[in-house]
Amino acid sequence: MSAHTHTEGQLPHEPEKATLEGRNKVLGFWLFLGGETVLFGTLFAAFLALRDSVMDGPTPDHLFDLGLVAIATAILLTSSLTSVFAIQAMHRHETKALINWLIITVLLGLGFLGLEIYEFYHYVLEGHGFTTSAFSSSFYTLVGFHGAHVLFGILWITLLIIQLKRKGLTVVTAPKVYVAGMYWHFIDVVWVFIFTVVYLMGKVV
Amino acid sequence: MAANGSSPEQSGRRHKVEGPKKHIVAFVFSILLTFIAFATVIGGEINKDFIYIILLGTAVLQVFVQMAFWMHMKDRGHRFAIIGILSGVFIVFTCVIMAEYWVWW
């Protein structure tokens, strides 16, 4: 892809695209994200269809605390920014800065997950269990699936940090980091729709 | 994919590393959009449909910022990426419209 000149033995400018394998990984990951879009789309569709079916359970307007959601959103947006900084550090070949930014991203992800667990725990105490109503089932499925993706991302990036520490930044490890960064942004994109469709629209009575 | 943004005379030189400024601007922009969305709902004495339009508008704009700048979609060589995601989005719209307008008829 890049016709630039490179010094022998030196890591290329964009190491994630330096090999055919790396470029194929990025392309394949985009197609995977297309599939993920469909997965979340169906969950969103189910939620939209069922969100007014609350039966005897609490209504969304009653349940949601926008303050908590705002904090969670801020955390996740910031983690998206820190993962961009990680990729930029990678392009500058600064492995140490790259690892540090990834660690910050993971910590922010953990903070988000902690808030979500607290939120779910709180809802269950208020009588909003998984089987309470069609609204609660679709809510937990949609938001829980997103939370599971965050958890998976945290584990994934943690493993990448360990690998980076052991093997350093090479044309093999670079595509992995790049693809993990894309995954993290995608999670953020899904959250944008969750806070809009689930929380904010739930508050509009 | 020979046209890769840098002019021929630049290609021999060291690569220009892009700074964080663009991304900080994108970050501030997405925080601002989030704030508008939350404020519309909390301030909410306005028409319900109008709130929905604002919410969806800010969400779509924000996704655009994320994908273009942070997922590098605006960069060269992302045609297949755009096709992949767009085909996903097409199915999503079908699902959502089906669920919203047909299920309860």
Short mmCIF file of C-alpha atoms in Angstrom, two decimals:
data_model
loop_
_atom_site.label_atom_id
_atom_site.label_comp_id
_atom_site.label_asym_id
_atom_site.label_seq_id
_atom_site.Cartn_x
_atom_site.Cartn_y
_atom_site.Cartn_z
CA MET A 1 0.00 0.00 0.00
CA SER A 2 2.73 2.48 0.79
CA ALA A 3 5.37 3.08 -1.80
CA HIS A 4 7.56 4.90 0.68
CA THR A 5 11.17 4.13 1.20
CA HIS A 6 12.19 2.35 4.35
CA THR A 7 15.53 1.88 5.98
CA GLU A 8 16.59 -1.72 6.36
CA GLY A 9 15.80 -3.26 9.74
CA GLN A 10 13.57 -0.38 10.76
CA LEU A 11 9.90 -0.61 11.54
CA PRO A 12 7.82 1.00 8.75
CA HIS A 13 5.75 4.09 9.43
CA GLU A 14 2.41 2.28 9.60
CA PRO A 15 3.52 -1.16 10.81
CA GLU A 16 -0.06 -2.46 10.86
CA LYS A 17 -0.25 -2.14 7.07
CA ALA A 18 3.28 -3.21 6.26
CA THR A 19 2.48 -6.87 5.57
CA LEU A 20 -0.23 -8.48 3.47
CA GLU A 21 -1.34 -10.39 6.56
CA GLY A 22 -1.73 -7.15 8.48
CA ARG A 23 -3.77 -5.52 5.70
CA ASN A 24 -5.95 -8.61 5.40
CA LYS A 25 -6.56 -8.54 9.15
CA VAL A 26 -7.75 -4.96 9.00
CA LEU A 27 -10.02 -5.67 6.02
CA GLY A 28 -11.41 -8.83 7.62
CA PHE A 29 -12.02 -6.94 10.83
CA TRP A 30 -14.10 -4.34 9.00
CA LEU A 31 -16.30 -7.11 7.62
CA PHE A 32 -16.58 -8.55 11.15
CA LEU A 33 -17.66 -5.11 12.37
CA GLY A 34 -20.35 -5.15 9.66
CA GLY A 35 -21.59 -8.39 11.19
CA GLU A 36 -21.43 -6.90 14.68
CA THR A 37 -23.50 -3.99 13.40
CA VAL A 38 -26.18 -6.48 12.35
CA LEU A 39 -26.02 -8.24 15.73
CA PHE A 40 -26.56 -5.02 17.66
CA GLY A 41 -29.08 -3.84 15.10
CA THR A 42 -31.33 -6.81 15.77
CA LEU A 43 -30.99 -6.27 19.52
CA PHE A 44 -31.88 -2.59 19.07
CA ALA A 45 -34.85 -3.55 16.91
CA ALA A 46 -36.10 -5.96 19.57
CA PHE A 47 -35.67 -3.34 22.26
CA LEU A 48 -37.50 -0.67 20.24
CA ALA A 49 -40.38 -3.04 19.64
CA LEU A 50 -40.68 -4.10 23.28
CA ARG A 51 -39.71 -1.02 25.26
CA ASP A 52 -43.28 0.02 26.03
CA SER A 53 -44.27 -3.45 27.27
CA VAL A 54 -43.47 -2.91 30.94
CA MET A 55 -46.35 -4.90 32.50
CA ASP A 56 -46.18 -4.37 36.30
CA GLY A 57 -42.47 -3.58 36.26
CA PRO A 58 -40.87 -0.14 36.51
CA THR A 59 -41.01 2.14 33.45
CA PRO A 60 -37.80 3.39 31.81
CA ASP A 61 -38.63 6.92 32.87
CA HIS A 62 -38.91 5.76 36.47
CA LEU A 63 -35.79 3.64 36.43
CA PHE A 64 -32.99 5.45 34.65
CA ASP A 65 -30.60 7.79 36.40
CA LEU A 66 -29.17 10.10 33.73
CA GLY A 67 -26.33 11.29 35.99
CA LEU A 68 -24.86 7.79 36.14
CA VAL A 69 -25.31 7.33 32.38
CA ALA A 70 -23.60 10.67 31.70
CA ILE A 71 -20.57 9.62 33.76
CA ALA A 72 -20.42 6.24 31.99
CA THR A 73 -20.62 7.98 28.61
CA ALA A 74 -17.84 10.41 29.52
CA ILE A 75 -15.62 7.51 30.65
CA LEU A 76 -16.16 5.54 27.46
CA LEU A 77 -15.64 8.56 25.19
CA THR A 78 -12.40 9.37 26.99
CA SER A 79 -11.23 5.77 26.61
CA SER A 80 -11.86 6.06 22.88
CA LEU A 81 -9.57 9.10 22.83
CA THR A 82 -6.84 7.33 24.81
CA SER A 83 -6.93 4.39 22.40
CA VAL A 84 -6.44 6.84 19.53
CA PHE A 85 -3.41 8.19 21.39
CA ALA A 86 -2.18 4.60 21.72
CA ILE A 87 -2.33 4.12 17.94
CA GLN A 88 -0.57 7.45 17.42
CA ALA A 89 2.18 6.36 19.81
CA MET A 90 2.44 3.16 17.78
CA HIS A 91 2.92 5.18 14.59
CA ARG A 92 5.72 7.06 16.33
CA HIS A 93 7.20 3.66 17.32
CA GLU A 94 7.06 4.58 21.01
CA THR A 95 6.28 1.19 22.49
CA LYS A 96 6.34 2.43 26.07
CA ALA A 97 3.85 5.24 25.43
CA LEU A 98 1.72 2.80 23.43
CA ILE A 99 1.57 0.38 26.38
CA ASN A 100 0.79 3.20 28.82
CA TRP A 101 -2.10 4.50 26.72
CA LEU A 102 -3.45 0.97 26.38
CA ILE A 103 -3.28 0.54 30.17
CA ILE A 104 -5.24 3.79 30.64
CA THR A 105 -7.80 2.58 28.09
CA VAL A 106 -8.21 -0.71 29.96
CA LEU A 107 -8.59 1.09 33.30
CA LEU A 108 -11.29 3.39 31.87
CA GLY A 109 -13.03 0.33 30.43
CA LEU A 110 -12.98 -1.28 33.87
CA GLY A 111 -14.46 1.90 35.36
CA PHE A 112 -17.28 1.79 32.82
CA LEU A 113 -17.92 -1.88 33.53
CA GLY A 114 -17.98 -1.24 37.28
CA LEU A 115 -20.61 1.48 36.79
CA GLU A 116 -22.71 -0.82 34.64
CA ILE A 117 -22.58 -3.66 37.19
CA TYR A 118 -23.56 -1.22 39.94
CA GLU A 119 -26.40 0.05 37.74
CA PHE A 120 -27.77 -3.44 37.01
CA TYR A 121 -27.50 -4.41 40.69
CA HIS A 122 -29.42 -1.28 41.61
CA TYR A 123 -32.15 -2.02 39.05
CA VAL A 124 -32.63 -5.57 40.32
CA LEU A 125 -33.08 -4.19 43.83
CA GLU A 126 -35.79 -1.91 42.45
CA GLY A 127 -37.66 -4.90 41.08
CA HIS A 128 -36.35 -4.73 37.50
CA GLY A 129 -35.15 -8.30 36.95
CA PHE A 130 -34.42 -10.03 33.65
CA THR A 131 -37.86 -11.70 33.55
CA THR A 132 -39.90 -8.80 34.94
CA SER A 133 -41.24 -7.62 31.58
CA ALA A 134 -40.50 -7.68 27.86
CA PHE A 135 -38.93 -4.25 28.35
CA SER A 136 -36.55 -5.53 31.05
CA SER A 137 -35.55 -8.63 29.05
CA SER A 138 -34.76 -6.66 25.92
CA PHE A 139 -33.01 -3.98 27.99
CA TYR A 140 -30.70 -6.43 29.74
CA THR A 141 -30.01 -8.33 26.53
CA LEU A 142 -29.04 -5.20 24.60
CA VAL A 143 -27.09 -3.36 27.31
CA GLY A 144 -25.66 -6.61 28.69
CA PHE A 145 -24.38 -7.62 25.26
CA HIS A 146 -22.62 -4.29 25.03
CA GLY A 147 -21.17 -4.78 28.52
CA ALA A 148 -19.94 -8.23 27.50
CA HIS A 149 -18.23 -6.65 24.50
CA VAL A 150 -16.53 -4.15 26.82
CA LEU A 151 -15.37 -7.02 29.05
CA PHE A 152 -14.06 -8.92 26.04
CA GLY A 153 -12.22 -5.79 24.85
CA ILE A 154 -10.62 -5.34 28.27
CA LEU A 155 -9.36 -8.93 28.32
CA TRP A 156 -8.19 -8.68 24.72
CA ILE A 157 -6.26 -5.44 25.19
CA THR A 158 -4.77 -6.74 28.45
CA LEU A 159 -3.40 -9.77 26.59
CA LEU A 160 -2.03 -7.47 23.89
CA ILE A 161 -0.24 -5.39 26.53
CA ILE A 162 1.41 -8.55 27.87
CA GLN A 163 2.39 -9.59 24.33
CA LEU A 164 3.77 -6.14 23.56
CA LYS A 165 5.89 -6.27 26.69
CA ARG A 166 7.27 -9.67 25.72
CA LYS A 167 7.72 -9.30 21.98
CA GLY A 168 7.83 -5.56 21.48
CA LEU A 169 6.28 -3.69 18.58
CA THR A 170 6.74 -5.61 15.32
CA VAL A 171 4.87 -6.01 12.04
CA VAL A 172 3.18 -9.00 13.70
CA THR A 173 1.97 -7.31 16.88
CA ALA A 174 1.11 -3.95 15.28
CA PRO A 175 -1.97 -5.14 13.29
CA LYS A 176 -3.33 -6.73 16.46
CA VAL A 177 -3.12 -3.47 18.35
CA TYR A 178 -4.64 -1.55 15.44
CA VAL A 179 -7.56 -3.96 15.13
CA ALA A 180 -8.17 -3.89 18.90
CA GLY A 181 -8.29 -0.09 18.68
CA MET A 182 -10.95 -0.33 15.95
CA TYR A 183 -12.94 -2.73 18.12
CA TRP A 184 -12.79 -0.30 21.02
CA HIS A 185 -14.12 2.57 18.85
CA PHE A 186 -16.88 0.33 17.60
CA ILE A 187 -17.95 -0.40 21.20
CA ASP A 188 -18.02 3.33 21.75
CA VAL A 189 -20.19 3.82 18.65
CA VAL A 190 -22.66 1.22 19.93
CA TRP A 191 -22.76 2.95 23.30
CA VAL A 192 -23.61 6.26 21.59
CA PHE A 193 -26.76 4.59 20.25
CA ILE A 194 -27.50 2.88 23.56
CA PHE A 195 -27.46 6.09 25.55
CA THR A 196 -29.49 7.82 22.87
CA VAL A 197 -32.10 5.15 22.16
CA VAL A 198 -32.31 3.38 25.51
CA TYR A 199 -31.61 6.00 28.16
CA LEU A 200 -32.39 9.40 26.66
CA MET A 201 -35.43 8.29 24.65
CA GLY A 202 -36.57 6.33 27.70
CA LYS A 203 -36.58 9.55 29.65
CA VAL A 204 -38.73 11.37 27.09
CA VAL A 205 -42.27 10.77 28.22
CA MET B 1 -3.99 2.96 -4.30
CA ALA B 2 -0.98 4.89 -5.43
CA ALA B 3 -2.50 8.22 -4.51
CA ASN B 4 -1.80 8.11 -0.83
CA GLY B 5 -2.04 11.70 0.24
CA SER B 6 1.61 12.61 0.12
CA SER B 7 3.06 14.31 -2.89
CA PRO B 8 5.87 12.53 -4.83
CA GLU B 9 8.60 14.80 -3.56
CA GLN B 10 7.63 14.02 0.02
CA SER B 11 7.78 10.26 -0.26
CA GLY B 12 11.52 10.06 0.06
CA ARG B 13 11.56 12.01 3.25
CA ARG B 14 10.66 11.01 6.78
CA HIS B 15 6.98 10.42 7.30
CA LYS B 16 5.03 13.19 8.87
CA VAL B 17 3.56 11.92 12.12
CA GLU B 18 0.10 13.28 12.67
CA GLY B 19 -0.38 15.21 15.89
CA PRO B 20 -3.03 14.72 18.56
CA LYS B 21 -4.74 18.04 17.80
CA LYS B 22 -7.26 16.68 15.29
CA HIS B 23 -8.29 13.96 17.70
CA ILE B 24 -8.71 16.34 20.61
CA VAL B 25 -10.97 18.48 18.42
CA ALA B 26 -12.98 15.35 17.56
CA PHE B 27 -13.17 14.47 21.25
CA VAL B 28 -14.40 17.94 22.26
CA PHE B 29 -16.93 17.77 19.43
CA SER B 30 -18.32 14.42 20.58
CA ILE B 31 -18.50 15.59 24.22
CA LEU B 32 -20.39 18.65 22.98
CA LEU B 33 -22.83 16.49 21.00
CA THR B 34 -23.36 14.26 24.04
CA PHE B 35 -24.00 17.32 26.19
CA ILE B 36 -26.57 18.65 23.71
CA ALA B 37 -28.37 15.30 23.73
CA PHE B 38 -28.48 15.09 27.52
CA ALA B 39 -29.46 18.75 27.91
CA THR B 40 -32.35 18.38 25.46
CA VAL B 41 -33.81 15.54 27.49
CA ILE B 42 -33.20 17.07 30.92
CA GLY B 43 -34.36 20.53 29.87
CA GLY B 44 -37.25 18.87 28.05
CA GLU B 45 -40.34 21.04 27.88
CA ILE B 46 -40.27 20.80 24.11
CA ASN B 47 -42.22 18.73 21.64
CA LYS B 48 -41.48 15.00 21.89
CA ASP B 49 -40.89 14.46 18.17
CA PHE B 50 -38.53 17.40 18.12
CA ILE B 51 -36.51 15.84 20.96
CA TYR B 52 -36.31 12.56 19.05
CA ILE B 53 -35.01 14.35 15.97
CA ILE B 54 -32.34 16.17 17.99
CA LEU B 55 -31.31 12.94 19.73
CA LEU B 56 -31.01 10.95 16.52
CA GLY B 57 -29.25 13.84 14.81
CA THR B 58 -26.61 14.17 17.51
CA ALA B 59 -26.11 10.38 17.62
CA VAL B 60 -25.61 10.09 13.86
CA LEU B 61 -23.24 13.07 13.83
CA GLN B 62 -21.25 11.58 16.66
CA VAL B 63 -20.96 8.22 14.95
CA PHE B 64 -19.75 10.03 11.85
CA VAL B 65 -17.03 11.77 13.90
CA GLN B 66 -15.97 8.48 15.49
CA MET B 67 -15.84 6.51 12.26
CA ALA B 68 -14.25 9.16 10.09
CA PHE B 69 -11.57 10.33 12.47
CA TRP B 70 -11.01 7.59 15.04
CA MET B 71 -11.59 4.54 12.91
CA HIS B 72 -9.66 6.19 10.06
CA MET B 73 -12.51 5.78 7.59
CA LYS B 74 -11.71 9.08 5.95
CA ASP B 75 -8.20 7.81 5.19
CA ARG B 76 -7.25 6.31 1.87
CA GLY B 77 -7.94 2.67 1.03
CA HIS B 78 -11.04 2.19 3.15
CA ARG B 79 -13.52 1.43 0.39
CA PHE B 80 -14.11 -2.17 1.51
CA ALA B 81 -14.44 -1.02 5.10
CA ILE B 82 -17.18 1.37 4.08
CA ILE B 83 -18.92 -1.35 2.03
CA GLY B 84 -18.70 -3.78 4.98
CA ILE B 85 -20.15 -1.38 7.50
CA LEU B 86 -22.78 0.04 5.14
CA SER B 87 -24.15 -3.42 4.33
CA GLY B 88 -24.44 -3.96 8.10
CA VAL B 89 -26.21 -0.64 8.52
CA PHE B 90 -28.63 -1.50 5.70
CA ILE B 91 -29.74 -4.69 7.47
CA VAL B 92 -30.00 -2.79 10.75
CA PHE B 93 -32.34 -0.22 9.26
CA THR B 94 -34.51 -2.98 7.84
CA CYS B 95 -34.67 -4.67 11.25
CA VAL B 96 -35.39 -1.47 13.17
CA ILE B 97 -38.10 -0.28 10.79
CA MET B 98 -39.65 -3.74 10.82
CA ALA B 99 -39.71 -3.85 14.62
CA GLU B 100 -40.88 -0.28 15.09
CA TYR B 101 -43.65 -0.12 12.50
CA TRP B 102 -44.75 -3.63 11.57
CA VAL B 103 -44.58 -5.75 14.73
CA TRP B 104 -47.51 -4.10 16.46
CA TRP B 105 -49.75 -3.78 13.41
#
